[in-house]
mmCIF file of C-alpha atoms in Angstrom:
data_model
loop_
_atom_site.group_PDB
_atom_site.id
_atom_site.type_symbol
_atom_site.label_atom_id
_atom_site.label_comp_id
_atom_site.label_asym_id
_atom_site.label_seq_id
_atom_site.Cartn_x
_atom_site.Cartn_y
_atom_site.Cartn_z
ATOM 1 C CA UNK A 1 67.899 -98.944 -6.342
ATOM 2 C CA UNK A 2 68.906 -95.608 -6.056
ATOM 3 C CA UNK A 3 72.568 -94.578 -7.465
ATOM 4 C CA UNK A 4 72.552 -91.137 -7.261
ATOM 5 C CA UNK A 5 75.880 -88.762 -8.555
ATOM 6 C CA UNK A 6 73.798 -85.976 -9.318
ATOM 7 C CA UNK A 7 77.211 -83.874 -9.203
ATOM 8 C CA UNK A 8 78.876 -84.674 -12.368
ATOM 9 C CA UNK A 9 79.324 -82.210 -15.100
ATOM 10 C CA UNK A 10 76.105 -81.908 -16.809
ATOM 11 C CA UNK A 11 72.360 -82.164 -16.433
ATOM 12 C CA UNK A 12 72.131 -85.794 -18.441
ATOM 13 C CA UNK A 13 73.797 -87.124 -15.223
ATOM 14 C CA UNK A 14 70.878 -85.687 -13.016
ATOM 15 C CA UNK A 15 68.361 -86.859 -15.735
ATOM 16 C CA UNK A 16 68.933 -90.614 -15.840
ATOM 17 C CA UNK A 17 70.712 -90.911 -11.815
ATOM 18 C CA UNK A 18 67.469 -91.919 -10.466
ATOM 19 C CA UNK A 19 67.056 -94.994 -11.779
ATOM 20 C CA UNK A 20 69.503 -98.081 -11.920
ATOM 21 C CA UNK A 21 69.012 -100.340 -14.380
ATOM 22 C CA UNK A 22 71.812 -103.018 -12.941
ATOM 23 C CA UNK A 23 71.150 -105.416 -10.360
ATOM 24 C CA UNK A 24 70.728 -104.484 -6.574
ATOM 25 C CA UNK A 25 74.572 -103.919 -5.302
ATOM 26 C CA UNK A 26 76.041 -104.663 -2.089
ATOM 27 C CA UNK A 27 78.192 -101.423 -2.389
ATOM 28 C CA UNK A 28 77.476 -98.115 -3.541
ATOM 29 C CA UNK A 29 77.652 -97.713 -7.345
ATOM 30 C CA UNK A 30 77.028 -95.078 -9.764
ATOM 31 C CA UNK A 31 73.519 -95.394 -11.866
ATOM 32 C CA UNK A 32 73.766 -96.066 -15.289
ATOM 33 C CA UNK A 33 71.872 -94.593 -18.392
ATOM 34 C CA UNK A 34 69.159 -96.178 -19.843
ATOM 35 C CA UNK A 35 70.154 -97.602 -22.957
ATOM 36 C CA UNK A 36 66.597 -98.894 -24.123
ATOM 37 C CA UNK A 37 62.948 -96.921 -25.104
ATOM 38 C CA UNK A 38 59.788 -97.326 -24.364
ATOM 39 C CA UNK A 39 56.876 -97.745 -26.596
ATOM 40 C CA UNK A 40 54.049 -95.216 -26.193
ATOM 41 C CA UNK A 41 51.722 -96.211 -23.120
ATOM 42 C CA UNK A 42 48.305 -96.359 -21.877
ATOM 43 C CA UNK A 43 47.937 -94.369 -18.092
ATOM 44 C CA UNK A 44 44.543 -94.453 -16.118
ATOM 45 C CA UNK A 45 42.864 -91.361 -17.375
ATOM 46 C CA UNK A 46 43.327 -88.588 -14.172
ATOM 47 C CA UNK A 47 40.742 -87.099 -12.425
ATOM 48 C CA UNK A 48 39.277 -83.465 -12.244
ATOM 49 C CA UNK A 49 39.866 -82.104 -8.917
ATOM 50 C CA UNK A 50 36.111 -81.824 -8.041
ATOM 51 C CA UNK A 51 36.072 -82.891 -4.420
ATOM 52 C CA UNK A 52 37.873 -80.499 -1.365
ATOM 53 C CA UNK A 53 41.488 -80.453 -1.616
ATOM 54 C CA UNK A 54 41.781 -81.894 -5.051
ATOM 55 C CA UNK A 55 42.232 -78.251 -6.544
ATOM 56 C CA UNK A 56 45.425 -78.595 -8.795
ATOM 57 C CA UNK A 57 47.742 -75.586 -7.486
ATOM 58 C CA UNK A 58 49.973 -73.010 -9.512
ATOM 59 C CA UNK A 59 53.218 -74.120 -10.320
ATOM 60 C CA UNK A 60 55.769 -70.986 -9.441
ATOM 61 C CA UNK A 61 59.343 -70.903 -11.765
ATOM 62 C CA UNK A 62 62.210 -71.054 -8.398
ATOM 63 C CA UNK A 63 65.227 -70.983 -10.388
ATOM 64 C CA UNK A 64 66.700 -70.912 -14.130
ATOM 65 C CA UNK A 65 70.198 -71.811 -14.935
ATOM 66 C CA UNK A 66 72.263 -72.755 -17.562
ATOM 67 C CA UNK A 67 73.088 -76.896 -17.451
ATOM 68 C CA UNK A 68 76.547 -76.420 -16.815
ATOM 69 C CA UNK A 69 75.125 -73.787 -13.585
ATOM 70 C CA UNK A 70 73.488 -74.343 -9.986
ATOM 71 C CA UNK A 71 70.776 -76.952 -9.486
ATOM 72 C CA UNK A 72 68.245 -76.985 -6.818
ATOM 73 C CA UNK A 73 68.431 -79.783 -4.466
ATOM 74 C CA UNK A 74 65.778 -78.382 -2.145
ATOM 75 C CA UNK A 75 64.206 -75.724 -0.522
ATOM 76 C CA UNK A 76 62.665 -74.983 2.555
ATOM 77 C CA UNK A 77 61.522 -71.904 4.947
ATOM 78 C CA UNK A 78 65.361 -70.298 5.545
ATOM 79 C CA UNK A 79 67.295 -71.859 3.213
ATOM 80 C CA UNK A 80 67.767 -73.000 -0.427
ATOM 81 C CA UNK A 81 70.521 -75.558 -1.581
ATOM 82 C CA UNK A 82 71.800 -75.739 -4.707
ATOM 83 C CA UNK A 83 74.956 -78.120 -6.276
ATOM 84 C CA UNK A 84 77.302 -77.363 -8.512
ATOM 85 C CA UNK A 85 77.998 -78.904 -11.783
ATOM 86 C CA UNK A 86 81.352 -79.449 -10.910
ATOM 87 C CA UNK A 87 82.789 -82.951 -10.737
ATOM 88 C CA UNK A 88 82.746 -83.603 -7.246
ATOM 89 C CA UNK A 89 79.444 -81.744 -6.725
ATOM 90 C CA UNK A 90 79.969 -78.601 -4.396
ATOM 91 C CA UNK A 91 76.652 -77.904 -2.392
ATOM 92 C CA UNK A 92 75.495 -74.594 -1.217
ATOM 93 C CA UNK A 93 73.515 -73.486 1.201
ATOM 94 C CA UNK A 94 72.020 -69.915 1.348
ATOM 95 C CA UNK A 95 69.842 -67.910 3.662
ATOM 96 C CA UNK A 96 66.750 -67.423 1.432
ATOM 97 C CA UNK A 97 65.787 -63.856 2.504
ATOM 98 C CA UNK A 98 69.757 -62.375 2.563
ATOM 99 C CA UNK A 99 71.040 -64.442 0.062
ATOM 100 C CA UNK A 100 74.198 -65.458 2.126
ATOM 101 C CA UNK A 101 76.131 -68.419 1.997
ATOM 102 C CA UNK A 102 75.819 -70.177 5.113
ATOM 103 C CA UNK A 103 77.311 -73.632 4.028
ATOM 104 C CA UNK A 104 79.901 -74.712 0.820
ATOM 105 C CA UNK A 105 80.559 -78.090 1.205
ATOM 106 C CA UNK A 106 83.431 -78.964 -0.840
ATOM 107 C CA UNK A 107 83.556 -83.227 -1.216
ATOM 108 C CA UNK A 108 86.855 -84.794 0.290
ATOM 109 C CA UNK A 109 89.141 -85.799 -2.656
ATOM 110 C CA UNK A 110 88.097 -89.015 -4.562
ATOM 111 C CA UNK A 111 84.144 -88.189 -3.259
ATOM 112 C CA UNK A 112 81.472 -86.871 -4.846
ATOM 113 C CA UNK A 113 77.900 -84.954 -3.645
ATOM 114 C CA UNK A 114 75.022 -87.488 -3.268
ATOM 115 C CA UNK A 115 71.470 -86.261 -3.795
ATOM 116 C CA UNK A 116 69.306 -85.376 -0.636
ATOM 117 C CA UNK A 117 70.266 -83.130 1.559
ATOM 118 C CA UNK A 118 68.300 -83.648 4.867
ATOM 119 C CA UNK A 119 67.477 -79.954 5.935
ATOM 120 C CA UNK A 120 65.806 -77.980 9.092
ATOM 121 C CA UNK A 121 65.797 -74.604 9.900
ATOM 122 C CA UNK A 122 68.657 -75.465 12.123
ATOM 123 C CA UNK A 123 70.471 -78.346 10.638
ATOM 124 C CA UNK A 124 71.664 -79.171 7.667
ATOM 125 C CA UNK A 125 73.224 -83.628 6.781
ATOM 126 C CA UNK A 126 75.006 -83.746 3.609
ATOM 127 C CA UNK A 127 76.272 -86.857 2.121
ATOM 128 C CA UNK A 128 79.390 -87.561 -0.006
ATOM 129 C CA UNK A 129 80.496 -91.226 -1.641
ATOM 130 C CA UNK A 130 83.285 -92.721 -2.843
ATOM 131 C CA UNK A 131 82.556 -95.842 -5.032
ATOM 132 C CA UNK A 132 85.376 -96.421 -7.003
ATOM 133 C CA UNK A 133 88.739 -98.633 -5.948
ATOM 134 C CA UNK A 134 89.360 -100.616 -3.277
ATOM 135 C CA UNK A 135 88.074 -99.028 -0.482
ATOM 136 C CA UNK A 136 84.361 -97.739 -1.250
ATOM 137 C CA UNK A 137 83.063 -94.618 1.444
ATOM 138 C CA UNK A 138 79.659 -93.319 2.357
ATOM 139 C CA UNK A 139 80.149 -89.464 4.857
ATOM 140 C CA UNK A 140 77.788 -87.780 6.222
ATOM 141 C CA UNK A 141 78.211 -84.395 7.515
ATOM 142 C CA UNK A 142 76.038 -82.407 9.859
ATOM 143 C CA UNK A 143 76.065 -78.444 9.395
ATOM 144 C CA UNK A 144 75.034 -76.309 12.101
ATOM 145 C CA UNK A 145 73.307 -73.573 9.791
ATOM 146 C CA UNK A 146 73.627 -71.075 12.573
ATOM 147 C CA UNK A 147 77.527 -71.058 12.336
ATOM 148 C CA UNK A 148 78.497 -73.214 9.065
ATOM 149 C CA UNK A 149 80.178 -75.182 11.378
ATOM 150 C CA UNK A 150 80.630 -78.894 10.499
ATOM 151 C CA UNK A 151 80.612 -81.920 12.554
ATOM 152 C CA UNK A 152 80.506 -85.903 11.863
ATOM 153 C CA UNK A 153 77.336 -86.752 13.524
ATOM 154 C CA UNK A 154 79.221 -89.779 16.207
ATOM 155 C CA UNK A 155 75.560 -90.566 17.840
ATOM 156 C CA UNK A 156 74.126 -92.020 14.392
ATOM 157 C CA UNK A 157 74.915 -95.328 13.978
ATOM 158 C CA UNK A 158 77.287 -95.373 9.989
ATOM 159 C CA UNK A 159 75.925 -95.217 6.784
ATOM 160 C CA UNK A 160 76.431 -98.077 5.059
ATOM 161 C CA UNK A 161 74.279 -97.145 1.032
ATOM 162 C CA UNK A 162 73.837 -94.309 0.040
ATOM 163 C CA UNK A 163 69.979 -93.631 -0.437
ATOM 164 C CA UNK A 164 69.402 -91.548 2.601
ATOM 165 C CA UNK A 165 64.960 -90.624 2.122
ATOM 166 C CA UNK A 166 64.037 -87.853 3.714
ATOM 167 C CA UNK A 167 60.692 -85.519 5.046
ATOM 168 C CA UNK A 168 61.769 -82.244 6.175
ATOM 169 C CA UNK A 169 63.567 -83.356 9.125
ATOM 170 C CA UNK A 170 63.235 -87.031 9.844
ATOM 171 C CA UNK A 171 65.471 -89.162 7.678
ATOM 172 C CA UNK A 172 66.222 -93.077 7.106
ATOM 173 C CA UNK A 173 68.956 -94.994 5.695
ATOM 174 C CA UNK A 174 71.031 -98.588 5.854
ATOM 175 C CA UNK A 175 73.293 -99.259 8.724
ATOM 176 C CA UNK A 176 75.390 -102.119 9.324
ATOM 177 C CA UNK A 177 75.084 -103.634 12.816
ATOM 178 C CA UNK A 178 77.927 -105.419 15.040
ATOM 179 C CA UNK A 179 76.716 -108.590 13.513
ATOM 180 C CA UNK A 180 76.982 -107.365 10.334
ATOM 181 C CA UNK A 181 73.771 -107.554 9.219
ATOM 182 C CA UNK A 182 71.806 -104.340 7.545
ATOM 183 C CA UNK A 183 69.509 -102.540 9.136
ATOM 184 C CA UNK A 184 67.241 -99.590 8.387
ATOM 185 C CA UNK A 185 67.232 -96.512 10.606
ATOM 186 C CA UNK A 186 65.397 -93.930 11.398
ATOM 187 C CA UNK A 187 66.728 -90.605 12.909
ATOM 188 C CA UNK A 188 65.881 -87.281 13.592
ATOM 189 C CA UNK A 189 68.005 -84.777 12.517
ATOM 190 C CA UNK A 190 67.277 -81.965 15.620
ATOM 191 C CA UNK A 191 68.428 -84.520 18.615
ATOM 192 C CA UNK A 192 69.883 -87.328 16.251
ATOM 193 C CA UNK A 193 67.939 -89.982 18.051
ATOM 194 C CA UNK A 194 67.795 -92.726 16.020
ATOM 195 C CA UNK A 195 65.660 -96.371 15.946
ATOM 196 C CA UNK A 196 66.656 -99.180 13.959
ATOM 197 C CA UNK A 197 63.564 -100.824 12.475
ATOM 198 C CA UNK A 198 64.348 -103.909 11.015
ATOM 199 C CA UNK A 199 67.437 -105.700 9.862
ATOM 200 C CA UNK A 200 68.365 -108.228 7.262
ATOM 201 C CA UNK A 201 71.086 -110.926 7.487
ATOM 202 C CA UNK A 202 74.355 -110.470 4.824
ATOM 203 C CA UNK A 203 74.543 -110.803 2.389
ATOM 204 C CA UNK A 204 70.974 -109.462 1.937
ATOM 205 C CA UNK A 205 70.087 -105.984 2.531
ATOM 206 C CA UNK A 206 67.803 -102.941 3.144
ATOM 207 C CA UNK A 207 67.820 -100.012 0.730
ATOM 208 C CA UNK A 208 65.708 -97.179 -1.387
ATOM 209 C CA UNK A 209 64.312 -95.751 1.918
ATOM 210 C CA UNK A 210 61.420 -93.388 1.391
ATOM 211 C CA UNK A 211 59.553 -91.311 4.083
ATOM 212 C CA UNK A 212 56.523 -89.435 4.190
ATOM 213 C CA UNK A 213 54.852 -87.777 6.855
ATOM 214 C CA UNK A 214 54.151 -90.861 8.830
ATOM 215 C CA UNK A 215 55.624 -94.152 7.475
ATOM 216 C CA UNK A 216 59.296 -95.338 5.894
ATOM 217 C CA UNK A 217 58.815 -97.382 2.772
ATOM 218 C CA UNK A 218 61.853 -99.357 2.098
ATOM 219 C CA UNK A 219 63.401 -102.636 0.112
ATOM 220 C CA UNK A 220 64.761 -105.854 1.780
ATOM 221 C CA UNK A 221 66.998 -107.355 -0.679
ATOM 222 C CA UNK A 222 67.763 -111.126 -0.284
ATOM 223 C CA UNK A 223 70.101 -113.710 -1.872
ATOM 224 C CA UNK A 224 71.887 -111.114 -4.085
ATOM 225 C CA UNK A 225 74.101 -111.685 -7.242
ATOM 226 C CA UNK A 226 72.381 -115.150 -7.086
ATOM 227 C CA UNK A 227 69.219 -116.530 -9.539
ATOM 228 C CA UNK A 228 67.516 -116.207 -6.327
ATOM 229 C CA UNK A 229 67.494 -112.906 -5.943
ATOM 230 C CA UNK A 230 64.600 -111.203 -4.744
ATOM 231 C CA UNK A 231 63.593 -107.715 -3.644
ATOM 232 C CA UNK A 232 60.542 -106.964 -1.811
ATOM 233 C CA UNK A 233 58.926 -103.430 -0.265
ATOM 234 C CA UNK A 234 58.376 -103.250 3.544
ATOM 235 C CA UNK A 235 56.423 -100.506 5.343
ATOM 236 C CA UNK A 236 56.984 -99.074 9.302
ATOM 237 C CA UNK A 237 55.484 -96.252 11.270
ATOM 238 C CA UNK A 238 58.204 -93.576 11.399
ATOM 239 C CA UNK A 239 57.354 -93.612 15.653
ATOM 240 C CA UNK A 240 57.337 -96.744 16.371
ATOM 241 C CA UNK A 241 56.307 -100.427 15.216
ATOM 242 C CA UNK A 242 57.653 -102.995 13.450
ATOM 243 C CA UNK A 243 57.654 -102.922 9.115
ATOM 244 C CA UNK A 244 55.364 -105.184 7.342
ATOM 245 C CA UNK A 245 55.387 -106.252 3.710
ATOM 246 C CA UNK A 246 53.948 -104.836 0.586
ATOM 247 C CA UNK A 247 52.163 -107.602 -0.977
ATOM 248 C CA UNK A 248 53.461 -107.781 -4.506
ATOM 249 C CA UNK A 249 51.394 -107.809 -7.193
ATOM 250 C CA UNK A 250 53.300 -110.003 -9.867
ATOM 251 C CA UNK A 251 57.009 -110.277 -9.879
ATOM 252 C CA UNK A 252 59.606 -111.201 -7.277
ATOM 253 C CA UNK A 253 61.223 -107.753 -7.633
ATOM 254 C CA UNK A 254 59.354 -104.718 -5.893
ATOM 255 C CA UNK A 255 61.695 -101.677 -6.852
ATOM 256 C CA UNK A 256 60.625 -98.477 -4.926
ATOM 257 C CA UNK A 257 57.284 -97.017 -3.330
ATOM 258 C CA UNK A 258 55.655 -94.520 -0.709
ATOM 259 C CA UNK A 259 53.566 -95.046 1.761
ATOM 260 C CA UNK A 260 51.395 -92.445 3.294
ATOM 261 C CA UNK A 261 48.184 -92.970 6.061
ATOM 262 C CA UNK A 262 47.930 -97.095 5.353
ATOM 263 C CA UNK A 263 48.300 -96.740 1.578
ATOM 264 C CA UNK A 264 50.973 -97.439 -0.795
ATOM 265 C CA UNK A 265 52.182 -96.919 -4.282
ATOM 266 C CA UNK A 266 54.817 -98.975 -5.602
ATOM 267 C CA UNK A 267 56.592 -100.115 -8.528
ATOM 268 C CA UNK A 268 57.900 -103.516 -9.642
ATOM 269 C CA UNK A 269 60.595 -104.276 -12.570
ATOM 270 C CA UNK A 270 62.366 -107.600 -13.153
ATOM 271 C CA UNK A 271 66.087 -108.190 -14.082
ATOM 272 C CA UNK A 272 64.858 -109.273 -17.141
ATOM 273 C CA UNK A 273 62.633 -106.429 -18.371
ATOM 274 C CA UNK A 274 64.102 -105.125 -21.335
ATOM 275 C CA UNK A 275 62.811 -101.673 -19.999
ATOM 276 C CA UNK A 276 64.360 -100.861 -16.578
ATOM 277 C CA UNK A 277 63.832 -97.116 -17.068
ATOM 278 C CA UNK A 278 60.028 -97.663 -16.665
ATOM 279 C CA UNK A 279 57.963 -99.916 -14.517
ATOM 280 C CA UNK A 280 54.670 -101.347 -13.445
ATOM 281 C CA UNK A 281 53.398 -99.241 -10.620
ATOM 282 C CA UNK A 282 50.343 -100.626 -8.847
ATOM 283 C CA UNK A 283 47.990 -98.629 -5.417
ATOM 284 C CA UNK A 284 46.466 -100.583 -2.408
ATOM 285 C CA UNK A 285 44.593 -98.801 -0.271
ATOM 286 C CA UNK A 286 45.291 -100.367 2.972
ATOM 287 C CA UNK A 287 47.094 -103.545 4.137
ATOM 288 C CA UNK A 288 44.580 -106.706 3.191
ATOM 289 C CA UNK A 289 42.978 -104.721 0.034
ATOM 290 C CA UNK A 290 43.327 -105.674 -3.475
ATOM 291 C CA UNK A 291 46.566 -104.233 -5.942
ATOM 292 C CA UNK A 292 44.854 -101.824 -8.635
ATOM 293 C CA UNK A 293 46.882 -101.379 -11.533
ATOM 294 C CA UNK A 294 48.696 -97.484 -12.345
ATOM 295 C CA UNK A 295 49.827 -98.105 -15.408
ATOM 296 C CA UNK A 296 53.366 -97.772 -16.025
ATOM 297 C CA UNK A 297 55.961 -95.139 -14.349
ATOM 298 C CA UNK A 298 59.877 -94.152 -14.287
ATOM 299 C CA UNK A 299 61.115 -96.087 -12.392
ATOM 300 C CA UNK A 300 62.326 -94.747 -9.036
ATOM 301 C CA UNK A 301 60.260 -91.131 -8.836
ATOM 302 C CA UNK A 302 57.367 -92.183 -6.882
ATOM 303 C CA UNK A 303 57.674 -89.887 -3.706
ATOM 304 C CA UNK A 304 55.074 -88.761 -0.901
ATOM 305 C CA UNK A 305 55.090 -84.761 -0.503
ATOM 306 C CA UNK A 306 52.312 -83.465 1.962
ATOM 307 C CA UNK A 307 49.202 -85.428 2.065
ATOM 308 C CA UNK A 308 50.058 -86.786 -1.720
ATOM 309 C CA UNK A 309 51.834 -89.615 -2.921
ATOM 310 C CA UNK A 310 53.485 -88.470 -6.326
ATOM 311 C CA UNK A 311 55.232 -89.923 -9.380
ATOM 312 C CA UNK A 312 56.173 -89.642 -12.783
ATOM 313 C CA UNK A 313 55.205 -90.789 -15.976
ATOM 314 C CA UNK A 314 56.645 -90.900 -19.549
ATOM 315 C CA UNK A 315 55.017 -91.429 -23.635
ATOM 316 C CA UNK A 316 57.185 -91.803 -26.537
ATOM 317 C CA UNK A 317 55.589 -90.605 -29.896
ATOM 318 C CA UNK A 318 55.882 -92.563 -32.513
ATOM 319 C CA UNK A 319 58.839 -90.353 -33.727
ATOM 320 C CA UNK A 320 60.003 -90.762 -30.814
ATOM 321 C CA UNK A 321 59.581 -88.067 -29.018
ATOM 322 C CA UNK A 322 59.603 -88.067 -25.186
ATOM 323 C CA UNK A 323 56.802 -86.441 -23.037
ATOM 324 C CA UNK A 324 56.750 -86.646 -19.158
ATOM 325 C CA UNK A 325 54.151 -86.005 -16.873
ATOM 326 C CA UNK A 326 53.569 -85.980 -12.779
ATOM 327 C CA UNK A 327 50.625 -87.579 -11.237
ATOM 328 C CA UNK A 328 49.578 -87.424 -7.741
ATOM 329 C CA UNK A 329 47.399 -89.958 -5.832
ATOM 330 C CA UNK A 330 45.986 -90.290 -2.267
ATOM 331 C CA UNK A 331 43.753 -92.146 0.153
ATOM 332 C CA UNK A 332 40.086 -92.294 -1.191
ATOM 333 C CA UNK A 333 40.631 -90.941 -4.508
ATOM 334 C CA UNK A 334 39.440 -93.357 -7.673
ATOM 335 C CA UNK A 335 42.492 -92.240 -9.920
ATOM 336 C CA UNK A 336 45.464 -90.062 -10.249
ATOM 337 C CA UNK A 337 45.498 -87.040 -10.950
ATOM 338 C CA UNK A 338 47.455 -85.271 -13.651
ATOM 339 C CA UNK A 339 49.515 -82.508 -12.018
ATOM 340 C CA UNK A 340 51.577 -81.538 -14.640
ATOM 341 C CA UNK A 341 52.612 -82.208 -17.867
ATOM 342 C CA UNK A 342 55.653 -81.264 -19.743
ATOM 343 C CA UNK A 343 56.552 -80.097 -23.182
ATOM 344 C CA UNK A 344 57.270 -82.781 -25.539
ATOM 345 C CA UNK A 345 61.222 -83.129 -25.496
ATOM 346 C CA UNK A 346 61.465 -81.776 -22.068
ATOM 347 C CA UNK A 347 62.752 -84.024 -19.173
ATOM 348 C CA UNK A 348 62.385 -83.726 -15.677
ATOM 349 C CA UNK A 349 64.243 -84.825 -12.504
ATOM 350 C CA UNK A 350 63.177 -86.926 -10.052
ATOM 351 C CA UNK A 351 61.192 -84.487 -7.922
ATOM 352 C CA UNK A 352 61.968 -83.767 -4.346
ATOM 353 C CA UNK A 353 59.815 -83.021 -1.162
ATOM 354 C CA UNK A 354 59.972 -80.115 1.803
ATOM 355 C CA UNK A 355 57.746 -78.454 3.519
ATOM 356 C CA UNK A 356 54.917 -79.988 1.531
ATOM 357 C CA UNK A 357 55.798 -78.599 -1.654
ATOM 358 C CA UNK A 358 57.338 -80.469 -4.454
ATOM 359 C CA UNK A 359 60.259 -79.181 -6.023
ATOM 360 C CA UNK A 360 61.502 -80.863 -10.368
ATOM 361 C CA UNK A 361 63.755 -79.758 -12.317
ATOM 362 C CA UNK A 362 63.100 -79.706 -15.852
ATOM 363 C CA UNK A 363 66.118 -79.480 -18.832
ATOM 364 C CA UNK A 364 65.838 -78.005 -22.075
ATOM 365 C CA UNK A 365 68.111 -79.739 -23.546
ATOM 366 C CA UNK A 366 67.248 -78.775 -27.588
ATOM 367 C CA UNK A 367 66.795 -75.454 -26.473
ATOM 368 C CA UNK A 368 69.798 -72.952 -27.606
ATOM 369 C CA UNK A 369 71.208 -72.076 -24.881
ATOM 370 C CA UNK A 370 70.434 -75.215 -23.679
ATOM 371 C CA UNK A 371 68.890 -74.307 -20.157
ATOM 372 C CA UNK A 372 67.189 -75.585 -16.701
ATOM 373 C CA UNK A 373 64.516 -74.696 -14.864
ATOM 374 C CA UNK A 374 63.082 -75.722 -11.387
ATOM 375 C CA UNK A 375 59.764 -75.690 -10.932
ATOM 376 C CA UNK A 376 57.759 -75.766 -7.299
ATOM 377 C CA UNK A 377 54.310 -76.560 -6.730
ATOM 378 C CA UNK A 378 52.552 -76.222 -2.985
ATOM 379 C CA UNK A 379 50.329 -79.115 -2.118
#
């Protein structure tokens, strides 16, 4: 699941905070770092964009800062938000074409910054946690971007974990109903009508909500803390309709995955793995068709941007060096493609989605200055 304090003082925070290799909580919690490697692996050899569409595009350099400076948390049309490295994360939202500072969202005391930011070109919902002591918190905050005024968004039913998946401006998260079960919802974030699609009796729960353009991909996690534990990927139209499951292809424990036009890509991990950091990730094309293999991915970036469903990979040398890669997939297409790959030693973010361009952040960390850079790429 997703346990993400991307605020914290430096980069290695945002590096390892999308992916949690503990088992699925009941309460927010920050992710922990890996502590394990991987041995080099095999991926399905990508494919050469030959057919319409499948031209690879530029990649354009958005913004380079020192680690301990401003990091992009997305981008759209009017605005671009960044978030401090301070310890509570301060966000920042600035009109693109003036450069003004529209929104600086300072975390209550005790909370800290969580990842997305759900953004229009009138709206702005940030979201702050506090997960340690007695009494853990999830905010959210909706900024009129027009003003910078701020206002607790009363007509959404609470946030109750804090993955909050987002395309441009529809958004989905975990609720917890009157009869305290959890539910996923979907809202928009113009009117801030809302749907709940499914729920799950406590002490299971839904979580790792991700959206593309027309579906919400998201985990229902039963029997928790228990041997019996199991977590499995459900799929629902973002209009209307009820979720159905993602057949798994092996183990009990389906970690994270997009859908996009009937198709899905998804990764499963067990408890026991001794690699939690990377996982199995597997494609099937459409409801009753068969799981084809992927090879293996980091666990927790796979992410539908435009008419793509994307994710990331990483090798280790032999010497250990570390080499990541993205890879895009969708309907009708034999194998991935390879969209970009990094220079050995650098890492990259877990990439985020507006507007139909994809947005990583890679870190240079044996670089002197150390350094990051965000990277977009239109799809």
């Amino acid at each position: 699941m997703r346990r993400r304090t991307v605020a914290a003082g430096t980069l290695l925070v945002l590096l390892v905070a999308g992916c949690s290799s503990e088992p699925p909580q009941s309460s927010p919690s920050p992710s922990r770092t890996p502590t394990t490697s991987a041995a080099p692996t095999t991926q399905p050899q990508p494919t050469r964009p030959t057919d319409t569409g499948t031209a690879l595009p530029a990649w354009a350099n958005v913004l380079r800062q020192p680690v301990d400076g401003q990091h992009l948390v997305t981008r759209q049309r009017k605005y671009v938000v960044t978030r401090g490295s301070d310890e509570a994360g301060t966000t920042t939202i600035a009109d693109r074409a003036s450069k003004k500072v529209v929104v600086r969202h300072v975390p209550a005391s005790g909370f800290v910054a969580q990842s997305p930011v759900v953004i229009d070109d009138r709206w702005a919902l940030v979201e702050d946690i506090r997960s340690d002591g007695p009494d853990p918190q999830i905010k959210v905050v909706r900024y009129d971007l027009t003003t910078g005024k701020a206002t607790v968004p009363a007509a959404l039913p609470p946030v109750s974990e804090p993955e909050i998946g987002a395309y441009d401006g529809t958004f989905a998260y975990s609720s917890t109903d009157a009869k305290n079960r959890s539910c996923l919802v979907v809202a928009d974030l113009t009117t801030l009508k809302s749907r709940t699609v499914t729920c799950v009796a406590a002490p299971g729960y839904v979580a790792d909500p991700v959206v593309s353009a027309d579906t919400v991909t998201f985990s229902a996690i039963v029997a928790p803390e228990t041997a019996r534990r199991c977590k499995r990927l459900l799929a629902a139209p973002l209009s209307a309709g009820a979720a159905q499951p993602v057949p798994a292809a092996t183990n009990c424990i389906q970690w994270s995955g997009a859908t996009l036009r009937g198709a899905t890509v998804w990764s499963e991990v067990g408890a026991s793995d001794p690699d939690q950091y990377q996982s199995k990730a597997y494609v099937r094309e459409s409801g009753d068709s068969p799981a084809r293999p992927l090879g293996t991915v980091v666990t927790d970036t796979i992410l539908a941007c435009g008419n793509w469903i994307l994710w990331e990979t990483r090798t280790v040398s032999p010497a250990g060096e570390e080499t990541y890669q993205i890879n895009r997939w969708r309907p009708g297409l034999a194998a991935p493609q390879r969209l970009y790959a990094a220079k050995p030693g650098v890492a990259l973010t877990p990439m985020t989605c507006q507007d139909n361009t994809v947005y990583v952040e890679a870190a240079y960390l044996a670089s002197s200055p150390t350094y990051t850079e965000t990277i977009s790429a239109a799809l």
